[in-house]
Coordinates of C-alpha atoms in Angstrom, one line a residue:
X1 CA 0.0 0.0 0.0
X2 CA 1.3 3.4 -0.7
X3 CA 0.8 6.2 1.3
X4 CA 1.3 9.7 0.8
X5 CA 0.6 12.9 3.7
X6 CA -1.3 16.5 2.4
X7 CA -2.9 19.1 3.7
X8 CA -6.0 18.9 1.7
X9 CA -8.2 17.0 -0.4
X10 CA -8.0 16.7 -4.0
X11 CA -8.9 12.6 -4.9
X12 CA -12.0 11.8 -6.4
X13 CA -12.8 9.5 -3.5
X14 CA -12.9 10.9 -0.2
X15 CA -13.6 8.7 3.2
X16 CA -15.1 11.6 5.6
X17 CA -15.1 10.2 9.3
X18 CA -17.2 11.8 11.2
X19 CA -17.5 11.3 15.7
X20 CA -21.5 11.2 16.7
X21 CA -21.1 14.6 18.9
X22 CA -23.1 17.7 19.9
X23 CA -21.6 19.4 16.9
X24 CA -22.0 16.9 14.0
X25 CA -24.7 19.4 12.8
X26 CA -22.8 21.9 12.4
X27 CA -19.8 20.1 10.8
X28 CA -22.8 18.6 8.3
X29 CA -23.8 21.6 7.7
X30 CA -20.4 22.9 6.5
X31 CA -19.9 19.4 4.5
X32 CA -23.4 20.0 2.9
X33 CA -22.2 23.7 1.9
X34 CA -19.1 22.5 0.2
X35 CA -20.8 19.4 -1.6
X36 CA -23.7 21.9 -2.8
X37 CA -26.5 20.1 -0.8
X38 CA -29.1 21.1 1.5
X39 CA -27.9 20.8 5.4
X40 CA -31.1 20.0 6.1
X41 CA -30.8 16.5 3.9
X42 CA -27.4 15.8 5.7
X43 CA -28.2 16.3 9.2
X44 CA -31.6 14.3 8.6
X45 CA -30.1 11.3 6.3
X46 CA -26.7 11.2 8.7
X47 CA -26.2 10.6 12.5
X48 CA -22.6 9.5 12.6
X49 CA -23.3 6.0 14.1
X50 CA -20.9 3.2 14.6
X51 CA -20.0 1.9 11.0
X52 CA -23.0 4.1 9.5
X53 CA -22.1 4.9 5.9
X54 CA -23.8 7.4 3.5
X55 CA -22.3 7.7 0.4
X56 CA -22.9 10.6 -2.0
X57 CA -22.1 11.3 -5.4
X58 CA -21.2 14.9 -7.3
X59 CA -22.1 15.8 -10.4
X60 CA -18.5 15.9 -11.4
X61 CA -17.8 12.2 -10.2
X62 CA -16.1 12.9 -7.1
X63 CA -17.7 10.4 -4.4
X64 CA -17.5 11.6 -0.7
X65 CA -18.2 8.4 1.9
X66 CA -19.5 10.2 5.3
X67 CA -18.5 7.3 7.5
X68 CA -19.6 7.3 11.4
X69 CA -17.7 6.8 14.2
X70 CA -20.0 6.7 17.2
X71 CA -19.6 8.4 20.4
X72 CA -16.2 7.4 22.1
X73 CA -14.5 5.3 19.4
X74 CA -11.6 3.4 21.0
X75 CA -8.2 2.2 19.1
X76 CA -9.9 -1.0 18.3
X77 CA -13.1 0.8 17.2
X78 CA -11.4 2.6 14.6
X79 CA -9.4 -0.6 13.6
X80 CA -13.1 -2.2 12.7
X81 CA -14.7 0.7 11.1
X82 CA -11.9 1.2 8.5
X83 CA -11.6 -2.4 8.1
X84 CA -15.2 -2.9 7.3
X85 CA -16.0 0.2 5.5
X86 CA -13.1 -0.8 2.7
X87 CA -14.0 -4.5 3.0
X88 CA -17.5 -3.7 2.0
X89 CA -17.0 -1.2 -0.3
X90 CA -13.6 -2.2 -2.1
X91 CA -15.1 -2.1 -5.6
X92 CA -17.4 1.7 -5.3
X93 CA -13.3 2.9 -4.2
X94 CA -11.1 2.9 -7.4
X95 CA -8.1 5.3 -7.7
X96 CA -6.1 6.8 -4.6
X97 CA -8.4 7.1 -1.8
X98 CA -8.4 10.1 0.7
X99 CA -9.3 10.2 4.3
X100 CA -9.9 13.1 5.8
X101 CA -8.4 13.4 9.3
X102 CA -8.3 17.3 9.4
X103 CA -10.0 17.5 12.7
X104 CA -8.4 14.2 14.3
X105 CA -5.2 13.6 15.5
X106 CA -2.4 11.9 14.3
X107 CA -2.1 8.8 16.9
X108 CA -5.4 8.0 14.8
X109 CA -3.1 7.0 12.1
X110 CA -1.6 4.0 13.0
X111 CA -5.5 2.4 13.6
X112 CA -6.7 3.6 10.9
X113 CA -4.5 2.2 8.3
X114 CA -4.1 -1.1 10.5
X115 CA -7.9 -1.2 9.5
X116 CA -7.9 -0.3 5.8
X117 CA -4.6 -2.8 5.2
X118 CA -7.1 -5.4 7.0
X119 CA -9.8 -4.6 4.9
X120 CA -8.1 -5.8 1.9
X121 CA -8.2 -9.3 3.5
X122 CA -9.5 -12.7 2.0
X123 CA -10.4 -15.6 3.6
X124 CA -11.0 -17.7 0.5
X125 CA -7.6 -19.2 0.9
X126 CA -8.0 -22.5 -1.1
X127 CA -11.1 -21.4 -3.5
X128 CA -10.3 -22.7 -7.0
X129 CA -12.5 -20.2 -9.1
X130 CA -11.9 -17.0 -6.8
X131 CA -11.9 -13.9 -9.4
X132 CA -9.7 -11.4 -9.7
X133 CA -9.5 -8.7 -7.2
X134 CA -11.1 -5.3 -8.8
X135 CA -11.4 -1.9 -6.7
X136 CA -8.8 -0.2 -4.4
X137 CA -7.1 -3.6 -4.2
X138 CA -6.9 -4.8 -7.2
X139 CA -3.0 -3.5 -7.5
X140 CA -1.0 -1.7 -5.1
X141 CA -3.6 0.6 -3.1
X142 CA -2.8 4.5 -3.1
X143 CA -3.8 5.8 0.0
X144 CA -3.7 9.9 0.8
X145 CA -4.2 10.7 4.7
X146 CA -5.5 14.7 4.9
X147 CA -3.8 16.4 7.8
X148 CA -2.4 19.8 9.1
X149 CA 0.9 20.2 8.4
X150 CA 2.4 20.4 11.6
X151 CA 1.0 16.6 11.7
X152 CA 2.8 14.9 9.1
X153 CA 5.9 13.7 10.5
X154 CA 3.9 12.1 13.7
X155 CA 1.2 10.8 10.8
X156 CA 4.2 9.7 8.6
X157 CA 5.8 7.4 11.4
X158 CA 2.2 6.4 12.6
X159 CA 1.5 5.2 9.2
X160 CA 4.8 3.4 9.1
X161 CA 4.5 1.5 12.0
X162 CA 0.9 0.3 10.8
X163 CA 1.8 -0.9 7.6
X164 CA 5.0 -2.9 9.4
X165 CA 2.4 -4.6 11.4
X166 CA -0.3 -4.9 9.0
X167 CA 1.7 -6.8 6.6
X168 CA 2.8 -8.8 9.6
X169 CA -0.3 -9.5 11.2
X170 CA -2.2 -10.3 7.5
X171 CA 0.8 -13.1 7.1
X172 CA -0.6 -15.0 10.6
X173 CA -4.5 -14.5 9.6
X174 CA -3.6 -16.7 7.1
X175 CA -1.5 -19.6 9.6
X176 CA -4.5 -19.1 11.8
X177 CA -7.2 -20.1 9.1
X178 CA -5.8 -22.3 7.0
X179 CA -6.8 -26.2 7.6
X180 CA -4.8 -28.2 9.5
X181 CA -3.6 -30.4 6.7
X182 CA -1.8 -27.6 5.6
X183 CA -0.9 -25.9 9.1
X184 CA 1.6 -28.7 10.7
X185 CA 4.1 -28.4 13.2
X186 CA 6.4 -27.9 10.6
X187 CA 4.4 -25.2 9.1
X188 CA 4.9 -23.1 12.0
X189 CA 8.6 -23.6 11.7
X190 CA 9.1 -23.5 8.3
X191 CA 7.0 -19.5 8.3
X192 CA 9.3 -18.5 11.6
X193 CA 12.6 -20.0 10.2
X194 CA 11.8 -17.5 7.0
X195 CA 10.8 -15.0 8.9
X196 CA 13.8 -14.8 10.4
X197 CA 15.8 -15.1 7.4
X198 CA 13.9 -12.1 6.1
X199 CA 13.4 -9.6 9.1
X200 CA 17.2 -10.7 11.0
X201 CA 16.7 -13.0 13.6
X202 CA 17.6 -16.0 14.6
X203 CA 15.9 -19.1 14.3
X204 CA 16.1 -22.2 15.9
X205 CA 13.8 -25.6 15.5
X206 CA 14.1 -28.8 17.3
X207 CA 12.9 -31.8 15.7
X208 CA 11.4 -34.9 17.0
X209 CA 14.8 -36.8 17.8
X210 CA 16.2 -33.2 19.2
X211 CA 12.9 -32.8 21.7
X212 CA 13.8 -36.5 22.9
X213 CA 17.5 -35.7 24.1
X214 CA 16.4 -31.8 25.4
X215 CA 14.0 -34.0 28.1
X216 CA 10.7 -31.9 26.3
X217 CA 8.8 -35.1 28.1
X218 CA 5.5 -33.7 27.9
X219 CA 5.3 -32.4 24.9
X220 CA 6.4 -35.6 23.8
X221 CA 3.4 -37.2 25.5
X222 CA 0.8 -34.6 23.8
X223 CA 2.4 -35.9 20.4
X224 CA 2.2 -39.9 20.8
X225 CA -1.3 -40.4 19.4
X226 CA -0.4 -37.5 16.0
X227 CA 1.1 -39.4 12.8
X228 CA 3.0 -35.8 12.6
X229 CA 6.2 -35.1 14.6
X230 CA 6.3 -32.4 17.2
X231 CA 8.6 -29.5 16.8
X232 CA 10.0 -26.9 19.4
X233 CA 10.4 -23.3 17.6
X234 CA 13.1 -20.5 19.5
X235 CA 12.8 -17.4 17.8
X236 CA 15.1 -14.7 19.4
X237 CA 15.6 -10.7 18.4
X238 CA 18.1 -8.4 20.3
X239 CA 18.1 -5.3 19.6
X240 CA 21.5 -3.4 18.1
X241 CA 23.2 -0.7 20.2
X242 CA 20.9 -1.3 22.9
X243 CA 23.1 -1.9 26.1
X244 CA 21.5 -4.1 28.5
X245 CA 18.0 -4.6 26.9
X246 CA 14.9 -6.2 28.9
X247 CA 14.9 -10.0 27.8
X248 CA 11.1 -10.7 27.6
X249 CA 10.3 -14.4 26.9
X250 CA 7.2 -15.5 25.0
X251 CA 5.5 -18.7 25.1
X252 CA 3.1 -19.7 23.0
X253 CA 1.0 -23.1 22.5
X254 CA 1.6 -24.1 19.6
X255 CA -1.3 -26.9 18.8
X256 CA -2.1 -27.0 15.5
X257 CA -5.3 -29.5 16.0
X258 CA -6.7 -30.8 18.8
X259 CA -9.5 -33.4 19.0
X260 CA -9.2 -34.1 22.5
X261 CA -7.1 -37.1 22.4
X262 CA -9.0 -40.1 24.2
X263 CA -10.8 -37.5 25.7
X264 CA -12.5 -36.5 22.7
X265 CA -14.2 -33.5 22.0
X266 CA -17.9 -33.7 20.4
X267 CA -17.9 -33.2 16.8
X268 CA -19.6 -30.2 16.6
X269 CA -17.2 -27.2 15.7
X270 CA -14.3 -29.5 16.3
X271 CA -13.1 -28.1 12.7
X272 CA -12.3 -24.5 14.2
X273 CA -9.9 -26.6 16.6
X274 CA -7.6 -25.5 13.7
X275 CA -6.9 -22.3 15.9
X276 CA -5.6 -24.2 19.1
X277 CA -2.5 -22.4 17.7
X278 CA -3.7 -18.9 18.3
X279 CA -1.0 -18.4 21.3
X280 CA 1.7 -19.6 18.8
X281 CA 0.4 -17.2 16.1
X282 CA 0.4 -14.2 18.4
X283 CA 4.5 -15.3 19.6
X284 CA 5.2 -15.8 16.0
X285 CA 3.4 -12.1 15.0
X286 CA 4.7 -10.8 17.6
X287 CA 8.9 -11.4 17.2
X288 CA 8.7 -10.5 13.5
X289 CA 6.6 -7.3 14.1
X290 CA 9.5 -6.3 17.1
X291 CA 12.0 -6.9 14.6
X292 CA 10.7 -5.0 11.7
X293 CA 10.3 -2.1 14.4
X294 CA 13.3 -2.6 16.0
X295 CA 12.0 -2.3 18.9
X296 CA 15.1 -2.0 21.6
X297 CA 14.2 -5.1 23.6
X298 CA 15.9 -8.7 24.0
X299 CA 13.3 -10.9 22.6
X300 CA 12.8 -14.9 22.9
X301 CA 9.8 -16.8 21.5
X302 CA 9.5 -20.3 22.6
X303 CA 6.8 -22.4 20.9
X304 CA 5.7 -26.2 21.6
X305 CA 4.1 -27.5 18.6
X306 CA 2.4 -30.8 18.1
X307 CA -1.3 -32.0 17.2
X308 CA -3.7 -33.7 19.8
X309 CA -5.0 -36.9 17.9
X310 CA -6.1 -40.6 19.0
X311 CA -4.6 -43.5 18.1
X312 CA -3.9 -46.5 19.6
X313 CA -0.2 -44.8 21.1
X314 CA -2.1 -41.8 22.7
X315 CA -1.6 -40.9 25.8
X316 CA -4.4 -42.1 28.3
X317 CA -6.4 -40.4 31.1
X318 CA -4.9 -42.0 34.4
X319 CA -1.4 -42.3 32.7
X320 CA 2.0 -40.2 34.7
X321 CA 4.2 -38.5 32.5
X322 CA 7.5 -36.3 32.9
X323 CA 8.2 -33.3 31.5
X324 CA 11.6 -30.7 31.1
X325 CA 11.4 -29.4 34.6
X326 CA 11.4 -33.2 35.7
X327 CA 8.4 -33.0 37.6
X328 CA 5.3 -35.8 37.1
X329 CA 2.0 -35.2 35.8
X330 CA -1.2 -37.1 36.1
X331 CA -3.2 -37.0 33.0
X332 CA -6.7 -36.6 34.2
X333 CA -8.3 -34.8 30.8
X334 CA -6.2 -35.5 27.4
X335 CA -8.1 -32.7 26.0
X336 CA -6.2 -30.4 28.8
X337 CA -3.4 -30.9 26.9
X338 CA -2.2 -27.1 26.0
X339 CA -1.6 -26.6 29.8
X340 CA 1.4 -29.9 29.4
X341 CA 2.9 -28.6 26.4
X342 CA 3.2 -25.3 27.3
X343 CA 4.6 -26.5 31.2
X344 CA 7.7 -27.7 28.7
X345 CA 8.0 -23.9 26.9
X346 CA 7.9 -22.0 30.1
X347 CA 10.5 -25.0 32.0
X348 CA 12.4 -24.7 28.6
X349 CA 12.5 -20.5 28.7
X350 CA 13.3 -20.5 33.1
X351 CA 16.6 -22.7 32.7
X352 CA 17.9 -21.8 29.5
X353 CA 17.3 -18.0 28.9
X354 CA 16.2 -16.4 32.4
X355 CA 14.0 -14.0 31.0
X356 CA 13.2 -10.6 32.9
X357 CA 9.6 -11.1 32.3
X358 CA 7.7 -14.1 31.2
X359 CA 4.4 -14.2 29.5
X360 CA 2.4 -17.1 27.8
X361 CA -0.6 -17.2 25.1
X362 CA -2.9 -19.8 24.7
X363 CA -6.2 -20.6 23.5
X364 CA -6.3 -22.7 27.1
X365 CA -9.8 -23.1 28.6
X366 CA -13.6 -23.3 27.7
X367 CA -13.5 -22.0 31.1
X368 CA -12.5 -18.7 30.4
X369 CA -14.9 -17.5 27.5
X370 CA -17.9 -18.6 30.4
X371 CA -16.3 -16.0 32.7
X372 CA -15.1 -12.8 30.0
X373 CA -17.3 -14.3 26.9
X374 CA -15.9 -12.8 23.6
X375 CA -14.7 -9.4 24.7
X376 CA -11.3 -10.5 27.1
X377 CA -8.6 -12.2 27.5
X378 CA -8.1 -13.5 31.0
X379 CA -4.9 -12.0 33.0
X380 CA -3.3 -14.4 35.4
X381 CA 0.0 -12.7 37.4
X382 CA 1.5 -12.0 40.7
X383 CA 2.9 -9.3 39.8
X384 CA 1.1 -5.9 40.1
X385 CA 3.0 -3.9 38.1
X386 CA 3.4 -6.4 35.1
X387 CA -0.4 -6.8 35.5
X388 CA -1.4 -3.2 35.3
X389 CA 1.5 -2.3 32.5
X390 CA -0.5 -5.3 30.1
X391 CA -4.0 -3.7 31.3
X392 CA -2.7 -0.4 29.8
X393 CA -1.7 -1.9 26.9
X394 CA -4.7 -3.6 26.6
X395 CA -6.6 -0.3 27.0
X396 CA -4.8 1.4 23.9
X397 CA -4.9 -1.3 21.5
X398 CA -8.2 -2.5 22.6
X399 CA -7.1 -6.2 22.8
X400 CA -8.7 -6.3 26.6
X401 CA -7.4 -8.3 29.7
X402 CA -9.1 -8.6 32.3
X403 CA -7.2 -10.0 36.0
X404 CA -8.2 -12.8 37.2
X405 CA -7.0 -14.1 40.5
X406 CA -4.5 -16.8 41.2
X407 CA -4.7 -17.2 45.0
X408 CA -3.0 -20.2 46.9
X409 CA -6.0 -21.6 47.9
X410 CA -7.0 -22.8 44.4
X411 CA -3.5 -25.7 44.5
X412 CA -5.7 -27.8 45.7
X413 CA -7.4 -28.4 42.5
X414 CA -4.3 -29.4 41.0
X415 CA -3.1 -32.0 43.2
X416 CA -2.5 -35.7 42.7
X417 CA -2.7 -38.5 44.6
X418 CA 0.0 -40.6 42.3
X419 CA 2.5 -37.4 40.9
X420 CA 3.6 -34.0 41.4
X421 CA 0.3 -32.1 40.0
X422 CA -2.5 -33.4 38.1
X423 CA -3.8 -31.8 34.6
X424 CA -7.3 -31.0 35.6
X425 CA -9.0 -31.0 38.3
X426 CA -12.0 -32.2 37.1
X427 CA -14.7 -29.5 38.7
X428 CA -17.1 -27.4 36.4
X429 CA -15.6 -24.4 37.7
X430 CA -12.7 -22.0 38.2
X431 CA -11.1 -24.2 34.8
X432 CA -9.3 -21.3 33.7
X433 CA -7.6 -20.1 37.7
X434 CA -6.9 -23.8 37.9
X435 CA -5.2 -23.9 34.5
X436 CA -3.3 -20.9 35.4
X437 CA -2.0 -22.7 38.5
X438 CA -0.4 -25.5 37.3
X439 CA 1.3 -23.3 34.6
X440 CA 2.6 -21.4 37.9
X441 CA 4.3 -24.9 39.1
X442 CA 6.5 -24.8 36.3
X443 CA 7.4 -21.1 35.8
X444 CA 9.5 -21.9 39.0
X445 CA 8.4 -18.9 41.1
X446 CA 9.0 -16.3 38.5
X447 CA 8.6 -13.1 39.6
X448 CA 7.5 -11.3 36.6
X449 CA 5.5 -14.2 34.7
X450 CA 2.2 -13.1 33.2
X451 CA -0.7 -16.2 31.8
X452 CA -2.6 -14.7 29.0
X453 CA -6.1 -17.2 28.4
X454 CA -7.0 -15.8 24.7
X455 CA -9.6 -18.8 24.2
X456 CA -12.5 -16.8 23.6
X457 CA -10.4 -13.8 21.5
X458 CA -7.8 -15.6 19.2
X459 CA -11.5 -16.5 16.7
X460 CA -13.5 -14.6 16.2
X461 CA -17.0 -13.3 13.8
X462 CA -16.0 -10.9 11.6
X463 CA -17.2 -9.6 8.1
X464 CA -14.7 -11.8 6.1
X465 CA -16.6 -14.9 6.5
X466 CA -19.4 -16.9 8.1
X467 CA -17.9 -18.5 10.6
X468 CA -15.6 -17.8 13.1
X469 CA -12.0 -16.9 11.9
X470 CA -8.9 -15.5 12.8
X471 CA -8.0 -12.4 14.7
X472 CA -4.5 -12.2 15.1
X473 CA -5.4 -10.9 19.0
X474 CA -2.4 -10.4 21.2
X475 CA -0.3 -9.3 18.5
X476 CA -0.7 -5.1 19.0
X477 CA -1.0 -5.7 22.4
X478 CA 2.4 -7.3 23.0
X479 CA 4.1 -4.7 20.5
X480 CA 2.0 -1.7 22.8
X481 CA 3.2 -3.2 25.8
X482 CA 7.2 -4.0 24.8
X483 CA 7.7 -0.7 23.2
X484 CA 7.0 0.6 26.8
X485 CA 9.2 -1.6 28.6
X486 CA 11.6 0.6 30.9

């Protein structure tokens, strides 16, 4: 996408956003004068709603879009209303399309054209007969952001900063909704090992044999009943001239699909099980996004990989198994199998790298979308201040956390009668604090370590298709929140 900064407008397609306020009248009235209309038509046809569109058309063949923002539109508001607008309308806008930001400022900039690159999304991916792409973009899309002049720098670097992660973040929408026949294991390392390649940094993958002699014991066990071999992905960035940068580790589960194992899952909408990877997608965003920006941090991504199938080698409820840390685990639920794999990527991350802060992603618990529904990611820390710096972030990028607590007195539903910990603890409630507890066993009393629960955020309904597809969440909110790390 190209993007070019003036001071007015002069395309033949304008995008006019417009905020649902006590002066939109007024403002409608001065559109109306310079698009020769009556105000009165305007300010009766248009009331700057959320995602409300009235297009209108001069006699010259200019086309002016009023497009509404609502009342209090957040970061992620304006991401969806520029995202929808140009995916509905991506045929009616031919030619370089201007938005006019005259009366907004320019921290606007980077949502905005997050939104538009989005829009230009398609899910089809495997569609044999798909046409050809016509509208803004059908080739390279010419974009013109309208601002004051004394903006333009601030909106240039905005808009630069979008488009980085745009591009990035378009690249894991597809990992996240393609099938699983064609989103292995392997896939995951064959995208971060060129990623790397491309962006500079290093790369490193473990393969079956290699995750036998590390000791990655439970991952291992996930694996047994999957005709696919497990891998163990290490991305890590540093950043140059940076003298004693924050290491930040990432871990991300990495399951790529997951029926269950013996404790199968019904077959109803076990085919979005494709997204069990959503935690790895966001880890896998998120290091080639940092490197693109450079951001001045010591990155490490670690990501367990495998799929959760049946087969006559899978691993059984009742059965102990080991795991990096060498501490046992009794298998209660096979299908609370993210939890084991990702006990190996945090044990893995403690003794090898030592990270100043530690957070994991995964698409863990059921649990967690009955207590936030679609709207939040649960938060699971210790820490205070780790917790409220990823609540901020989650307030600017409007990716949402909300805290949870992760008291003591909830161990209890993780012990076992025959090993260290058990798996699950087999009560129709507090799934997700439970969960977040025995990921706390193996983080070895960190004291920075943040669990991020994205089950009910990493899918999602959105306008590209008609079911529930990928969102890429966790991505902005891990750039927001490592670009602030002091």
């Amino acid at each position: 996408m190209k993007i070019s900064i003036t001071t007015q407008v002069d395309q033949a397609v304008t995008i006019q956003p417009l905020l649902q306020t006590d002066e939109l009248a007024q403002k409608l009235s001065l559109l109306a004068a310079s698009l020769n209309l009556p105000a009165e038509t305007l300010q009766q046809d248009f009331k700057a709603e959320a995602k409300e569109v009235l297009p209108i058309y001069s006699p010259d063949g200019r086309k002016t879009f009023l497009l509404g923002l609502g009342k209090e539109p957040g970061a992620l508001d304006w991401v969806k209303i520029f995202r929808e607008f140009f995916f509905r309308n991506k045929t009616r806008l031919t030619g370089p399309v201007a938005v006019d930001l005259t009366e907004f400022t320019a921290e606007t900039v980077e949502n905005i054209v997050q939104g538009i690159f989005w829009g230009g999304y398609d899910l089809r991916l495997y569609v044999t007969d798909k046409p050809a792409a016509t509208g803004f973009f059908a080739a390279d899309p010419e974009l013109v952001l309208v601002l004051p002049q004394e903006r333009h720098q601030m909106a240039q670097k905005a808009a630069d900063r979008a488009l980085a992660l745009a591009t990035t973040h378009r690249e894991i929408l597809d990992l996240l909704n393609a099938p699983s026949n064609y989103q292995a294991p392997q896939t995951l390392a064959d995208w971060a090992v060129e990623s790397g390649r491309k962006h500079g940094y290093s790369v490193t993958v473990f393969d079956k044999a290699e995750i036998e002699r590390q000791g990655l014991h439970a991952l291992l066990a996930v694996n047994r009943g999957s005709d696919l071999e497990p891998r163990f992905i290490i991305l890590e960035y540093r950043a140059e001239g940076v003298e004693n940068p924050k290491k930040v580790g990432l871990v991300g589960k990495g399951i790529t699909f997951d029926t269950g194992g013996i404790s199968i899952k019904p077959s109803t909408n076990m085919h979005l099980m494709k997204s069990d990877m959503g935690g790895a997608a966001a880890v896998l965003g998120t290091l080639e996004a940092a490197a693109k920006l450079k951001l001045p941090v010591h990155l490490v991504g670690l990501i367990p990989s495998t799929e959760n199938m049946v087969d006559g080698s899978a691993t059984k409820p009742g059965d102990v198994i080991g795991s990096y840390l060498g501490k046992t685990i009794e298998v209660i639920d096979t299908d609370a199998e993210g939890r084991i794999i990702l006990a190996d990527g945090l044990g893995y991350a403690i003794r090898n790298f030592q990270p100043d802060v530690l957070i994991d992603l995964a698409t863990l618990t059921g649990n967690v979308i009955a207590a936030l529904g679609y709207h939040a990611a649960g938060l699971f820390s210790q820490n205070d201040q780790l917790s409220a710096d990823l609540l901020a972030a989650s307030e600017r990028t409007g990716e949402r956390l909300w805290r949870l607590p992760i008291w003591d007195v909830y161990k209890e539903d993780i012990k076992s009668d025959v090993a260290d910990l058990k798996n699950y603890s087999g009560k129709p409630f507090a799934g997700a604090i439970s969960a977040a507890k025995f990921l706390e066993v193996f983080t070895e009393n960190h004291p920075a370590w943040a669990h991020l629960d994205i089950a009910g955020m990493a899918y999602g309904d959105t306008e590209f298709g008609s079911q529930k597809n990928g969102t890429g969440f966790g991505i902005r909110l891990l750039i927001d929140f490592l670009g602030r790390l002091g």
